[in-house]
Every structure is written in C-alpha cells, then in structure tokens.
Amino acid sequence: MARADADLGRVPPVLLLPAVLATGLLLLPLLGLLARTPWTDLPELLGTPVVAQALWLSLTTSTITAGLCVVLGTPLAWLLARVDFRGRRLLRALVTVPLVLPPVVGGVALLGAFGRTGLVGAPLDSAFGLTLPFTTPAVVLAHTFVALPFFVLAVEGALRAGGRELDAVAATLGARRWTTFRRVTVPLALPGIAAGLALAWARSLGEFGATITFAGNFPGRTQTMPLLVYTELQDDPRSAYALSLVMLAVSLAVLAMLRDRWL
Amino acid sequence: MTVPRARRTAAAVAAALLLLPAAACGGEGVGNAAPTRTLTVLAAASLTNAFAQLEQRFEDEHAGVDVQVSTGSSATLAQQAVAGAPADVLATADARTMATADDGGALAAAPRVFATNAMVLVVPPDAARQVGGLEDLAGTDLVVCVPSAPCGALAATLLDRSGVATEPVSLEVDVRAVLTKVTLGEADAGLVYATDARAAGDAVAVVDLPGAADLPTEHVVAPLAQAAEPELARAWVDLLLSPDGQSVLTGLGFGGPR
C-alpha cells in the first residue's frame, strides 16, 4: 500500500490541505465537548432519574424504530428494486422526501396528519378516543418518518447490487416469489439490511425537530436524550455537556460494534 | 497566453452576479436612507408582538437604523448573551433569567423593569364552557413551559399553589410554543401570559386564574456588555420606559412597572 503510494508520487498539497481542514472541522467540536465536560461532577449530573428516563426512552424508541424500519422498509425496498410498476420513480422520490425535509417541517406535517385535528388524527380521536401527540408512540412515529428513508435506500441499493439473476434461477427451480424472497433475496441483502438498520437507528437516536414539534417534551414519556440536552442547555449548561458526552459515548460504542463488519 | 472565450464569459457572468445584490441595494436606498447601523435585540418570546411594534417606532425615530429582534426562551437568550452572542440588548420575561446573564458578566448596566405580566389559562374556544379554572383540568391535556423558562417556573408555582393534581403532557421550550399547541387544537389547555392570550385573538378562549394576579412576572431589560451599538442599546431601553413605549405595552395588555 505504502509502496504503491510512493510510486504514484507525493500527495499534492492542493488535496492535502482541504483534507486536513475537513479533519479539523470534524474533530474540533468533539474536542470542545470534551474540554467543557465537567468531569468531576459527572456522577452527580448524570445520576438523576430524569437522565435515566431519557436514556432509556431514547434507546427503546430508536430500537423500536429500527424494528419498524425492517418490517415496513424491507418490503418497500424490495418493491422498488424488483417490481416494475407505473409510478415507481414517483414512489422512490416520495421515499427520499423526509431525507431532505427539515425535521421540524416533518413534525408540522405529522401534526397535520396525526394530530388531534389532523387528516387521520381527527377520525381516530372521534372513533376510538385515540390521540397520538404527547405520547411515546408519537415519538416512534416521528422517528420512523425520518429514519425510514435511510433504511429503504440502503436496502434498495443492496437489492439492486446483486441477485436479480439468482431470483430468476430460484424461479426456474420452482420457488414462488415469497419463498425466493425469504430464502434467496433477503440472505443476500443482509449486509445492506444491517447497514440500513445502523443508519436508521442512529438517525432515530439523534432525532430532535420532528419529535419536539409532534410529540412534545415530557420526562419519561416523550423527552428523549436530544430533547433533554436542549432543555438542560437552558437551565444548566454543565448538565447539557455531561449529557452530550453520554450521547457521544453511545455513538462511539455503536460505531465500534459495526466497525469490524460493515465499516 | 490567451484566456479561452468560454472561461472569459463565465468570469464575466460571475462578476455580474456578484455585483447584482450591491446594485439592488443601491437602488433601494435612494430617497430612503439605506440602513447602515443595526440594533440587535434578544427578546423573550412573550414580547414578540410588542417588540415588533416598538421596532417600527424605533426605526422611524432613528433614521438609518435597522432593528433585528431575535425571540426565544428567556433562559436560552440569557445563555446566549453570556456566551457572547453578537447582540446589543437583552429583554427577558423574569428577573431570574436576567440574573443568569448578570452573573455571567453579560450586562453593561443594571437591568430595569419595564412591564409586568400575569398568567392565564387558554383553552380552545369551544371548550371555554367546560373549563372554569385549574380545578377542571384533571384528565385533560395541559401544556406548560419547561421549568427553566420563566413561564414554566410561574406555571409550576401556580399549579402547586392550586393543589390540583394535574401533570402537564408536555413541557414546551417557550410560551409561544405552548400557545401554538392550544391554537392547533393539540392540547386542551395551556398556561401562558395574559398578553400571549390576547395576541392569539379568537383562536383561544381565556380563563382568568384567581391568584395569578398575586404572582406577576416582571419583564426586565438591560444593555449588553458586548454591544456593538451601546448608544442605540440605551436608546432602546429608554424607549421601553418612555410614555410612548409604555402606551404600546399597556395597549397590548402588559402591566406597568411597579
């Protein structure tokens, strides 16, 4: 590797300088976070029930979100990758919308659909007395809305990359489409599914805008870690830094877990 | 060495695009002196409407000055002021958040009280008949501010004193966010300032709370240490305390300073 590099000549400064700047841009905020962390007060700041509630809520909602993405997103990705139908490009465009939409706009849109007076929310309320905003399911709904595109696009890419021919072979051997999906398509796409899962989980863990807009902010019910960090920043910035450190640690742990297999 | 034609054209287009905004600004400024100085005001969310009116008045009185008002939770704004936000004046919804800014060394002068406000209960207009006070809130979706915000601290005290065993469903970051949750119909009730309820007009019905008058909050203002326009900052404080400023504030439902 090093020898091959040497053969190609030295690294041009015009490429090296921006690369170093980019590295600094990524690294400096993390160092700033560590520098401001009140290390000695950490146990006291993090040992409160509110923090435990928020961490637990964040971990459970992001895990449920990841699960929903697999159950709902895998079939959607399969449809986009394997079936020719009218409006497929339109559907793919629709899948990418939450990706570019500002999350707070997503929250406003969710209120319009699932709020108490929303398109679906109003009938739900009058028929079953069921309202979503300010509940934990609302958090999961908001997270799934923003995380699903990450999952679907990752899995669709994996499905397209390989295996259409193998699907055809399975069909010639008499397998029905459902059997092919289970026994051939999904096993081949597993690395893509895992990557999509990690992306969706991470996006859900960091979700803020759609959640605070649609689900509100209450400890133990809808206050996830990012919302708690924001709330604490108004009250006690030291606590916000301590919480941010926890989020950084969780993110690094996930990265370390994924590193060997997919990164 | 000759420059290829395509590249020359591209350079000319780029130069024209760069000059375009400058030209537009110049045209706008004719006859109506282009703003050359900017006064940046950090204001509590509850002051949104009042400061919008006062901004107009200030700009009329100070030719060439553009007032920029940035609204949010008093607690957030106080933290921003301490962190050195490039602003000239800070106006909060209570003395406690102003004290945070003072302790952080962000103030250039002692804060002055320029208005008072009281808390009311807002409900959707069609629910006004069912809700007569805090005691009717059991089992409803009540929204209040986070305790760190002045409106949240006040709401917590009020709920505490009333002895009503109602837990809010959400702690919003500022008072306008609480109001929005009620106007959108997502919440059954919200605790906001009287002036916010008034600003919402017919979108909400107001329920006056006994005891709220005994717990007024004081709006305080102070010029900031990092002010780039210290004179304008003092002028803004003066406007708030002037008869003119006071009449705008009382017209919107604020109480006078005591």
Short mmCIF file of C-alpha atoms in Angstrom, two decimals:
data_model
loop_
_atom_site.label_atom_id
_atom_site.label_comp_id
_atom_site.label_asym_id
_atom_site.label_seq_id
_atom_site.Cartn_x
_atom_site.Cartn_y
_atom_site.Cartn_z
CA MET A 1 0.00 0.00 0.00
CA ALA A 2 2.69 2.47 1.08
CA ARG A 3 4.91 1.40 -1.80
CA ALA A 4 2.12 1.84 -4.34
CA ASP A 5 1.53 5.33 -2.96
CA ALA A 6 5.20 6.16 -3.32
CA ASP A 7 5.10 5.04 -6.93
CA LEU A 8 2.26 7.45 -7.68
CA GLY A 9 4.23 10.45 -6.44
CA ARG A 10 3.86 12.64 -3.40
CA VAL A 11 0.47 13.80 -2.09
CA PRO A 12 -0.41 17.14 -3.75
CA PRO A 13 -0.83 19.97 -1.20
CA VAL A 14 -3.96 21.13 -3.03
CA LEU A 15 -5.64 17.91 -1.90
CA LEU A 16 -3.88 17.55 1.44
CA LEU A 17 -4.77 21.00 2.79
CA PRO A 18 -8.59 20.71 2.39
CA ALA A 19 -8.41 17.18 3.79
CA VAL A 20 -6.62 18.45 6.91
CA LEU A 21 -9.14 21.31 7.23
CA ALA A 22 -12.02 18.83 6.93
CA THR A 23 -10.49 16.66 9.62
CA GLY A 24 -10.13 19.68 11.90
CA LEU A 25 -13.73 20.67 11.28
CA LEU A 26 -14.91 17.21 12.33
CA LEU A 27 -12.55 16.86 15.26
CA LEU A 28 -12.59 20.31 16.91
CA PRO A 29 -16.25 20.27 18.08
CA LEU A 30 -15.66 16.89 19.70
CA LEU A 31 -12.58 18.23 21.50
CA GLY A 32 -14.62 21.30 22.54
CA LEU A 33 -17.24 18.98 24.01
CA LEU A 34 -14.59 17.09 25.97
CA ALA A 35 -12.95 20.33 27.14
CA ARG A 36 -16.22 21.68 28.53
CA THR A 37 -17.33 18.42 30.14
CA PRO A 38 -17.49 18.86 33.93
CA TRP A 39 -15.65 15.61 34.60
CA THR A 40 -15.65 15.79 38.41
CA ASP A 41 -19.41 16.44 38.59
CA LEU A 42 -20.33 13.74 36.07
CA PRO A 43 -21.73 11.20 38.56
CA GLU A 44 -23.86 13.86 40.22
CA LEU A 45 -25.10 15.35 36.92
CA LEU A 46 -25.85 12.02 35.24
CA GLY A 47 -27.17 10.14 38.25
CA THR A 48 -30.64 11.71 38.18
CA PRO A 49 -33.83 9.80 37.36
CA VAL A 50 -34.59 12.27 34.53
CA VAL A 51 -31.37 11.30 32.74
CA ALA A 52 -32.04 7.58 33.23
CA GLN A 53 -35.58 8.06 31.87
CA ALA A 54 -34.39 9.98 28.82
CA LEU A 55 -31.62 7.49 28.05
CA TRP A 56 -33.98 4.55 28.39
CA LEU A 57 -36.61 6.29 26.24
CA SER A 58 -34.04 7.11 23.58
CA LEU A 59 -32.71 3.56 23.45
CA THR A 60 -36.16 1.92 23.37
CA THR A 61 -37.73 4.29 20.83
CA SER A 62 -34.75 4.06 18.48
CA THR A 63 -34.72 0.28 18.74
CA ILE A 64 -38.47 0.04 18.06
CA THR A 65 -37.98 2.48 15.18
CA ALA A 66 -35.24 0.28 13.74
CA GLY A 67 -37.57 -2.73 14.08
CA LEU A 68 -40.41 -0.91 12.31
CA CYS A 69 -38.00 0.07 9.55
CA VAL A 70 -37.12 -3.61 8.95
CA VAL A 71 -40.74 -4.75 8.96
CA LEU A 72 -42.09 -1.92 6.79
CA GLY A 73 -39.00 -0.83 4.92
CA THR A 74 -37.68 -4.16 3.61
CA PRO A 75 -40.84 -4.92 1.58
CA LEU A 76 -40.89 -1.34 0.27
CA ALA A 77 -37.24 -1.58 -0.77
CA TRP A 78 -37.95 -4.93 -2.44
CA LEU A 79 -40.88 -3.41 -4.33
CA LEU A 80 -38.71 -0.55 -5.54
CA ALA A 81 -35.83 -2.82 -6.54
CA ARG A 82 -37.60 -5.82 -8.04
CA VAL A 83 -41.06 -4.93 -9.37
CA ASP A 84 -41.76 -2.83 -12.45
CA PHE A 85 -44.85 -0.75 -11.98
CA ARG A 86 -46.15 2.65 -13.00
CA GLY A 87 -45.21 5.37 -10.59
CA ARG A 88 -42.15 3.55 -9.28
CA ARG A 89 -39.95 6.60 -9.81
CA LEU A 90 -42.55 8.75 -8.12
CA LEU A 91 -42.62 6.37 -5.15
CA ARG A 92 -38.84 6.45 -4.90
CA ALA A 93 -38.93 10.26 -4.95
CA LEU A 94 -41.54 10.16 -2.17
CA VAL A 95 -39.26 7.94 -0.06
CA THR A 96 -36.46 10.50 -0.28
CA VAL A 97 -38.64 13.47 0.75
CA PRO A 98 -38.21 13.05 4.56
CA LEU A 99 -34.47 12.83 3.88
CA VAL A 100 -34.29 16.42 2.63
CA LEU A 101 -37.22 17.84 4.59
CA PRO A 102 -36.20 19.89 7.65
CA PRO A 103 -37.20 17.68 10.63
CA VAL A 104 -39.28 20.45 12.22
CA VAL A 105 -41.30 20.62 8.98
CA GLY A 106 -41.73 16.88 9.27
CA GLY A 107 -43.15 17.46 12.76
CA VAL A 108 -45.60 20.06 11.48
CA ALA A 109 -46.64 17.70 8.68
CA LEU A 110 -47.13 14.86 11.18
CA LEU A 111 -49.40 17.14 13.25
CA GLY A 112 -51.39 17.83 10.08
CA ALA A 113 -51.85 14.10 9.54
CA PHE A 114 -51.87 12.51 13.00
CA GLY A 115 -52.60 15.49 15.28
CA ARG A 116 -55.90 15.66 17.12
CA THR A 117 -57.43 17.72 14.33
CA GLY A 118 -55.35 16.09 11.59
CA LEU A 119 -56.41 14.14 8.49
CA VAL A 120 -56.15 10.76 10.20
CA GLY A 121 -55.94 12.03 13.78
CA ALA A 122 -59.42 13.59 13.88
CA PRO A 123 -61.29 10.39 12.80
CA LEU A 124 -59.11 8.32 15.16
CA ASP A 125 -59.99 10.64 18.03
CA SER A 126 -63.73 10.67 17.38
CA ALA A 127 -63.99 6.92 16.69
CA PHE A 128 -61.70 5.49 19.38
CA GLY A 129 -60.76 8.48 21.55
CA LEU A 130 -57.19 7.79 20.45
CA THR A 131 -54.80 10.73 20.28
CA LEU A 132 -51.13 10.46 19.40
CA PRO A 133 -49.36 13.76 20.26
CA PHE A 134 -47.63 13.84 23.66
CA THR A 135 -47.33 10.04 23.76
CA THR A 136 -44.38 7.66 23.35
CA PRO A 137 -45.92 6.12 20.19
CA ALA A 138 -45.84 9.64 18.72
CA VAL A 139 -42.07 9.67 19.31
CA VAL A 140 -41.72 6.35 17.49
CA LEU A 141 -43.94 7.60 14.64
CA ALA A 142 -41.86 10.75 14.22
CA HIS A 143 -38.62 8.77 14.35
CA THR A 144 -39.87 6.22 11.83
CA PHE A 145 -40.91 9.03 9.47
CA VAL A 146 -37.40 10.48 9.41
CA ALA A 147 -35.44 7.19 9.63
CA LEU A 148 -37.33 5.03 7.13
CA PRO A 149 -35.79 6.66 4.01
CA PHE A 150 -32.28 5.88 5.25
CA PHE A 151 -33.21 2.23 5.66
CA VAL A 152 -35.16 1.85 2.42
CA LEU A 153 -32.49 3.48 0.26
CA ALA A 154 -29.71 1.39 1.83
CA VAL A 155 -31.62 -1.87 1.35
CA GLU A 156 -32.80 -0.99 -2.15
CA GLY A 157 -29.19 -0.34 -3.11
CA ALA A 158 -28.16 -3.72 -1.73
CA LEU A 159 -31.01 -5.49 -3.56
CA ARG A 160 -30.12 -3.85 -6.86
CA ALA A 161 -26.44 -4.62 -6.48
CA GLY A 162 -26.91 -8.32 -6.52
CA GLY A 163 -29.20 -11.17 -7.07
CA ARG A 164 -31.80 -10.44 -9.71
CA GLU A 165 -30.38 -13.36 -11.72
CA LEU A 166 -30.41 -15.59 -8.65
CA ASP A 167 -34.07 -14.70 -8.15
CA ALA A 168 -34.66 -15.88 -11.73
CA VAL A 169 -32.75 -19.11 -11.07
CA ALA A 170 -34.83 -19.73 -7.97
CA ALA A 171 -37.99 -19.19 -10.03
CA THR A 172 -36.87 -21.71 -12.68
CA LEU A 173 -36.32 -24.20 -9.91
CA GLY A 174 -39.93 -23.78 -8.92
CA ALA A 175 -39.67 -21.38 -5.98
CA ARG A 176 -42.55 -18.98 -5.51
CA ARG A 177 -41.75 -15.32 -5.13
CA TRP A 178 -42.31 -15.32 -1.36
CA THR A 179 -40.03 -18.33 -0.94
CA THR A 180 -37.39 -16.68 -3.13
CA PHE A 181 -37.66 -13.53 -1.06
CA ARG A 182 -37.12 -15.41 2.19
CA ARG A 183 -34.52 -17.95 1.09
CA VAL A 184 -32.53 -16.08 -1.57
CA THR A 185 -33.15 -12.34 -1.72
CA VAL A 186 -33.04 -11.42 1.97
CA PRO A 187 -29.98 -13.56 2.87
CA LEU A 188 -28.05 -11.96 0.01
CA ALA A 189 -29.13 -8.48 1.08
CA LEU A 190 -28.29 -8.98 4.77
CA PRO A 191 -25.22 -6.70 4.80
CA GLY A 192 -27.33 -3.94 3.22
CA ILE A 193 -30.13 -4.53 5.72
CA ALA A 194 -27.64 -4.32 8.59
CA ALA A 195 -26.15 -1.08 7.23
CA GLY A 196 -29.65 0.39 6.78
CA LEU A 197 -30.52 -0.70 10.29
CA ALA A 198 -27.49 1.10 11.73
CA LEU A 199 -28.29 4.25 9.75
CA ALA A 200 -31.94 4.25 10.79
CA TRP A 201 -31.09 3.56 14.42
CA ALA A 202 -28.55 6.39 14.51
CA ARG A 203 -30.91 8.82 12.80
CA SER A 204 -33.61 7.93 15.31
CA LEU A 205 -31.27 8.32 18.28
CA GLY A 206 -30.39 11.85 17.17
CA GLU A 207 -33.90 12.95 16.17
CA PHE A 208 -34.92 16.29 17.63
CA GLY A 209 -37.01 18.61 15.43
CA ALA A 210 -39.86 16.34 14.42
CA THR A 211 -40.07 14.88 17.92
CA ILE A 212 -40.35 18.14 19.87
CA THR A 213 -42.84 19.50 17.33
CA PHE A 214 -45.08 16.46 17.06
CA ALA A 215 -44.63 14.56 20.32
CA GLY A 216 -43.84 17.37 22.77
CA ASN A 217 -41.35 17.24 25.61
CA PHE A 218 -42.12 15.46 28.88
CA PRO A 219 -39.72 13.42 31.04
CA GLY A 220 -40.29 9.69 30.81
CA ARG A 221 -42.88 9.97 28.04
CA THR A 222 -41.53 11.95 25.10
CA GLN A 223 -38.31 13.53 26.35
CA THR A 224 -35.53 11.69 24.53
CA MET A 225 -31.84 12.46 25.09
CA PRO A 226 -31.55 15.19 22.43
CA LEU A 227 -34.63 16.94 23.86
CA LEU A 228 -33.18 16.69 27.37
CA VAL A 229 -29.87 18.15 26.16
CA TYR A 230 -31.75 21.08 24.63
CA THR A 231 -33.87 21.57 27.75
CA GLU A 232 -30.85 21.38 30.05
CA LEU A 233 -28.92 23.85 27.92
CA GLN A 234 -31.45 26.48 29.01
CA ASP A 235 -31.15 25.54 32.63
CA ASP A 236 -27.73 24.14 33.43
CA PRO A 237 -25.26 24.05 30.51
CA ARG A 238 -22.88 21.83 32.53
CA SER A 239 -25.54 19.18 32.60
CA ALA A 240 -26.08 19.59 28.82
CA TYR A 241 -22.37 18.95 28.25
CA ALA A 242 -22.44 15.90 30.51
CA LEU A 243 -25.44 14.50 28.60
CA SER A 244 -23.78 15.24 25.27
CA LEU A 245 -20.82 13.18 26.42
CA VAL A 246 -23.16 10.24 27.05
CA MET A 247 -24.58 10.58 23.54
CA LEU A 248 -21.04 10.69 22.11
CA ALA A 249 -20.13 7.56 24.07
CA VAL A 250 -23.23 5.72 22.83
CA SER A 251 -22.47 6.75 19.23
CA LEU A 252 -18.87 5.60 19.53
CA ALA A 253 -19.99 2.29 21.03
CA VAL A 254 -22.29 1.69 18.05
CA LEU A 255 -19.52 2.60 15.62
CA ALA A 256 -17.13 0.22 17.37
CA MET A 257 -19.72 -2.55 17.23
CA LEU A 258 -20.26 -2.05 13.49
CA ARG A 259 -16.65 -1.40 12.57
CA ASP A 260 -15.44 -4.93 12.01
CA ARG A 261 -18.35 -5.99 9.87
CA TRP A 262 -19.57 -3.11 7.79
CA LEU A 263 -17.33 -0.09 8.05
CA MET B 1 -1.26 33.44 -23.03
CA THR B 2 -4.84 33.77 -24.15
CA VAL B 3 -7.79 33.02 -21.95
CA PRO B 4 -10.31 30.72 -23.63
CA ARG B 5 -13.51 32.52 -24.60
CA ALA B 6 -15.76 30.23 -22.60
CA ARG B 7 -13.83 30.91 -19.45
CA ARG B 8 -13.87 34.68 -20.07
CA THR B 9 -17.63 34.58 -20.49
CA ALA B 10 -18.01 32.58 -17.30
CA ALA B 11 -15.89 35.09 -15.41
CA ALA B 12 -17.98 37.98 -16.72
CA VAL B 13 -21.21 36.24 -15.68
CA ALA B 14 -19.81 35.54 -12.23
CA ALA B 15 -18.73 39.16 -11.81
CA ALA B 16 -22.16 40.38 -12.90
CA LEU B 17 -23.85 38.05 -10.40
CA LEU B 18 -21.61 39.29 -7.62
CA LEU B 19 -22.40 42.91 -8.38
CA LEU B 20 -26.14 42.34 -8.71
CA PRO B 21 -27.06 42.40 -5.00
CA ALA B 22 -24.97 45.55 -4.48
CA ALA B 23 -26.79 47.26 -7.34
CA ALA B 24 -30.15 46.21 -5.93
CA CYS B 25 -29.26 47.61 -2.52
CA GLY B 26 -28.14 50.88 -4.03
CA GLY B 27 -31.44 51.26 -5.87
CA GLU B 28 -33.46 50.56 -2.76
CA GLY B 29 -31.55 53.10 -0.73
CA VAL B 30 -32.43 56.04 -2.98
CA GLY B 31 -34.60 58.51 -1.10
CA ASN B 32 -35.00 56.13 1.82
CA ALA B 33 -31.60 56.13 3.52
CA ALA B 34 -30.29 52.57 3.46
CA PRO B 35 -29.88 51.13 6.98
CA THR B 36 -26.26 51.49 7.98
CA ARG B 37 -26.47 50.51 11.65
CA THR B 38 -28.10 47.51 13.20
CA LEU B 39 -29.51 47.18 16.71
CA THR B 40 -29.85 43.54 17.73
CA VAL B 41 -32.35 42.81 20.49
CA LEU B 42 -32.70 39.44 22.24
CA ALA B 43 -36.29 39.25 23.48
CA ALA B 44 -38.44 36.77 25.41
CA ALA B 45 -41.00 35.02 23.17
CA SER B 46 -43.81 36.76 25.07
CA LEU B 47 -42.51 40.13 23.80
CA THR B 48 -42.78 39.17 20.11
CA ASN B 49 -45.73 41.39 19.20
CA ALA B 50 -44.82 44.30 21.46
CA PHE B 51 -41.28 44.49 20.12
CA ALA B 52 -42.48 44.22 16.52
CA GLN B 53 -44.47 47.44 17.10
CA LEU B 54 -41.67 49.15 19.01
CA GLU B 55 -39.19 48.15 16.32
CA GLN B 56 -41.20 50.18 13.80
CA ARG B 57 -41.31 53.15 16.13
CA PHE B 58 -37.59 52.98 16.87
CA GLU B 59 -36.68 52.80 13.19
CA ASP B 60 -38.90 55.80 12.46
CA GLU B 61 -37.16 57.80 15.17
CA HIS B 62 -33.63 56.66 14.30
CA ALA B 63 -33.02 57.09 10.59
CA GLY B 64 -30.64 54.55 9.11
CA VAL B 65 -31.06 52.05 11.93
CA ASP B 66 -32.31 48.54 11.33
CA VAL B 67 -33.65 46.75 14.43
CA GLN B 68 -33.30 42.96 14.48
CA VAL B 69 -35.33 41.19 17.17
CA SER B 70 -34.43 37.60 17.99
CA THR B 71 -37.05 35.88 20.16
CA GLY B 72 -36.88 32.69 22.20
CA SER B 73 -36.97 31.38 25.73
CA SER B 74 -35.53 33.93 28.19
CA ALA B 75 -33.32 31.19 29.61
CA THR B 76 -31.86 30.38 26.18
CA LEU B 77 -31.34 34.06 25.36
CA ALA B 78 -29.61 34.70 28.69
CA GLN B 79 -27.24 31.78 28.00
CA GLN B 80 -26.59 33.17 24.51
CA ALA B 81 -25.82 36.60 25.98
CA VAL B 82 -23.33 35.04 28.41
CA ALA B 83 -21.76 33.07 25.55
CA GLY B 84 -21.09 36.40 23.82
CA ALA B 85 -23.88 36.43 21.21
CA PRO B 86 -23.43 39.50 18.96
CA ALA B 87 -26.38 41.44 20.36
CA ASP B 88 -26.95 44.84 21.99
CA VAL B 89 -29.93 44.43 24.32
CA LEU B 90 -31.47 41.59 26.33
CA ALA B 91 -35.13 41.65 27.42
CA THR B 92 -36.37 38.71 29.48
CA ALA B 93 -39.66 37.57 30.96
CA ASP B 94 -38.41 37.44 34.53
CA ALA B 95 -35.65 38.69 36.81
CA ARG B 96 -34.22 35.20 37.43
CA THR B 97 -33.12 34.63 33.82
CA MET B 98 -31.74 38.19 33.70
CA ALA B 99 -29.72 37.37 36.82
CA THR B 100 -28.10 34.48 34.88
CA ALA B 101 -26.89 36.99 32.29
CA ASP B 102 -25.77 39.36 35.06
CA ASP B 103 -23.84 36.64 36.89
CA GLY B 104 -22.15 35.75 33.60
CA GLY B 105 -20.95 39.33 33.26
CA ALA B 106 -23.00 39.96 30.11
CA LEU B 107 -24.74 43.18 31.22
CA ALA B 108 -23.42 46.70 30.62
CA ALA B 109 -25.85 48.31 33.09
CA ALA B 110 -28.26 47.28 35.82
CA PRO B 111 -31.46 45.70 34.45
CA ARG B 112 -34.65 47.80 34.55
CA VAL B 113 -38.21 46.53 34.93
CA PHE B 114 -40.31 47.85 32.03
CA ALA B 115 -43.52 45.80 32.23
CA THR B 116 -45.34 43.15 34.22
CA ASN B 117 -47.41 40.23 33.07
CA ALA B 118 -49.77 37.71 34.63
CA MET B 119 -50.50 34.10 33.79
CA VAL B 120 -53.84 32.96 32.37
CA LEU B 121 -55.27 29.66 31.22
CA VAL B 122 -56.05 29.36 27.50
CA VAL B 123 -58.36 26.73 26.06
CA PRO B 124 -59.80 26.13 22.58
CA PRO B 125 -62.79 28.49 22.05
CA ASP B 126 -65.38 25.66 22.02
CA ALA B 127 -64.11 24.30 25.35
CA ALA B 128 -64.47 27.57 27.26
CA ARG B 129 -67.68 26.45 28.93
CA GLN B 130 -66.28 23.22 30.37
CA VAL B 131 -63.15 24.75 31.86
CA GLY B 132 -63.63 27.37 34.55
CA GLY B 133 -60.28 27.15 36.27
CA LEU B 134 -57.37 24.92 37.21
CA GLU B 135 -59.67 22.61 39.17
CA ASP B 136 -61.33 21.47 35.91
CA LEU B 137 -58.08 20.35 34.36
CA ALA B 138 -57.96 16.81 35.76
CA GLY B 139 -57.71 14.32 32.92
CA THR B 140 -57.13 16.93 30.23
CA ASP B 141 -54.06 17.54 28.09
CA LEU B 142 -52.44 20.56 29.73
CA VAL B 143 -49.30 22.10 28.23
CA VAL B 144 -46.92 24.43 30.07
CA CYS B 145 -43.37 25.74 29.62
CA VAL B 146 -40.23 23.92 30.82
CA PRO B 147 -39.43 24.93 34.42
CA SER B 148 -36.20 26.64 33.29
CA ALA B 149 -38.23 29.18 31.26
CA PRO B 150 -39.91 31.96 33.27
CA CYS B 151 -43.38 30.88 32.09
CA GLY B 152 -42.62 27.34 33.26
CA ALA B 153 -41.43 28.39 36.70
CA LEU B 154 -44.55 30.50 37.15
CA ALA B 155 -46.85 27.74 35.88
CA ALA B 156 -45.28 25.25 38.29
CA THR B 157 -45.84 27.63 41.22
CA LEU B 158 -49.45 28.25 40.20
CA LEU B 159 -50.25 24.56 39.82
CA ASP B 160 -48.51 23.86 43.09
CA ARG B 161 -50.49 26.50 44.96
CA SER B 162 -53.81 25.43 43.46
CA GLY B 163 -53.24 21.91 44.77
CA VAL B 164 -54.65 20.47 41.52
CA ALA B 165 -53.16 17.06 40.89
CA THR B 166 -52.68 17.55 37.15
CA GLU B 167 -49.49 16.70 35.37
CA PRO B 168 -48.79 18.51 32.11
CA VAL B 169 -48.48 16.35 28.99
CA SER B 170 -45.66 18.43 27.59
CA LEU B 171 -43.07 20.97 28.70
CA GLU B 172 -42.62 23.34 25.78
CA VAL B 173 -39.47 25.38 25.30
CA ASP B 174 -41.15 28.78 25.32
CA VAL B 175 -44.52 30.40 25.92
CA ARG B 176 -45.36 30.78 22.22
CA ALA B 177 -44.84 27.05 21.71
CA VAL B 178 -47.43 26.44 24.47
CA LEU B 179 -49.86 28.82 22.77
CA THR B 180 -49.34 27.09 19.41
CA LYS B 181 -50.16 23.68 20.87
CA VAL B 182 -53.52 25.09 22.04
CA THR B 183 -54.34 27.05 18.86
CA LEU B 184 -53.56 23.95 16.78
CA GLY B 185 -56.05 22.03 18.90
CA GLU B 186 -53.44 19.50 20.07
CA ALA B 187 -53.74 20.45 23.73
CA ASP B 188 -56.87 21.03 25.86
CA ALA B 189 -55.35 23.87 27.84
CA GLY B 190 -52.18 25.86 28.26
CA LEU B 191 -50.70 28.26 30.80
CA VAL B 192 -49.48 31.41 29.05
CA TYR B 193 -49.13 35.12 29.79
CA ALA B 194 -52.20 37.33 29.51
CA THR B 195 -50.54 39.19 26.64
CA ASP B 196 -49.94 36.00 24.64
CA ALA B 197 -53.57 35.00 25.08
CA ARG B 198 -54.57 38.42 23.82
CA ALA B 199 -52.23 38.17 20.83
CA ALA B 200 -53.91 34.89 19.83
CA GLY B 201 -57.28 36.67 19.48
CA ASP B 202 -60.26 34.42 18.74
CA ALA B 203 -58.12 31.32 18.35
CA VAL B 204 -58.29 30.70 22.11
CA ALA B 205 -60.64 31.44 25.00
CA VAL B 206 -59.10 32.94 28.13
CA VAL B 207 -59.83 31.71 31.64
CA ASP B 208 -58.62 34.12 34.32
CA LEU B 209 -56.95 32.40 37.24
CA PRO B 210 -57.62 33.50 40.79
CA GLY B 211 -54.28 34.01 42.46
CA ALA B 212 -52.42 34.70 39.21
CA ALA B 213 -52.53 38.44 39.89
CA ASP B 214 -50.55 37.83 43.10
CA LEU B 215 -47.83 36.18 41.04
CA PRO B 216 -46.93 38.69 38.37
CA THR B 217 -43.75 38.29 36.37
CA GLU B 218 -41.52 41.25 35.65
CA HIS B 219 -40.13 41.92 32.18
CA VAL B 220 -36.63 43.33 32.56
CA VAL B 221 -34.26 44.84 30.04
CA ALA B 222 -30.55 45.65 30.03
CA PRO B 223 -27.91 46.72 27.52
CA LEU B 224 -25.28 44.04 26.90
CA ALA B 225 -21.57 44.32 27.64
CA GLN B 226 -20.65 43.12 24.15
CA ALA B 227 -22.97 45.64 22.43
CA ALA B 228 -21.56 46.95 19.15
CA GLU B 229 -24.07 49.82 19.38
CA PRO B 230 -24.11 50.81 23.08
CA GLU B 231 -25.83 54.16 22.37
CA LEU B 232 -28.66 52.52 20.42
CA ALA B 233 -28.93 49.89 23.16
CA ARG B 234 -29.51 52.61 25.77
CA ALA B 235 -31.96 54.33 23.41
CA TRP B 236 -33.96 51.07 23.17
CA VAL B 237 -34.12 50.79 26.97
CA ASP B 238 -35.20 54.45 27.13
CA LEU B 239 -37.93 53.83 24.54
CA LEU B 240 -39.33 50.94 26.62
CA LEU B 241 -39.51 53.15 29.72
CA SER B 242 -40.81 56.25 27.88
CA PRO B 243 -44.53 57.17 27.93
CA ASP B 244 -44.61 56.22 24.22
CA GLY B 245 -43.20 52.77 24.82
CA GLN B 246 -45.37 52.24 27.88
CA SER B 247 -48.53 53.09 25.93
CA VAL B 248 -47.64 50.48 23.29
CA LEU B 249 -47.06 47.90 26.03
CA THR B 250 -50.21 48.64 28.02
CA GLY B 251 -52.15 48.69 24.73
CA LEU B 252 -51.12 45.03 24.28
CA GLY B 253 -52.15 44.08 27.81
CA PHE B 254 -48.87 44.40 29.70
CA GLY B 255 -48.93 45.89 33.19
CA GLY B 256 -46.78 48.88 34.00
CA PRO B 257 -43.58 48.52 36.03
CA ARG B 258 -44.14 48.79 39.75
#
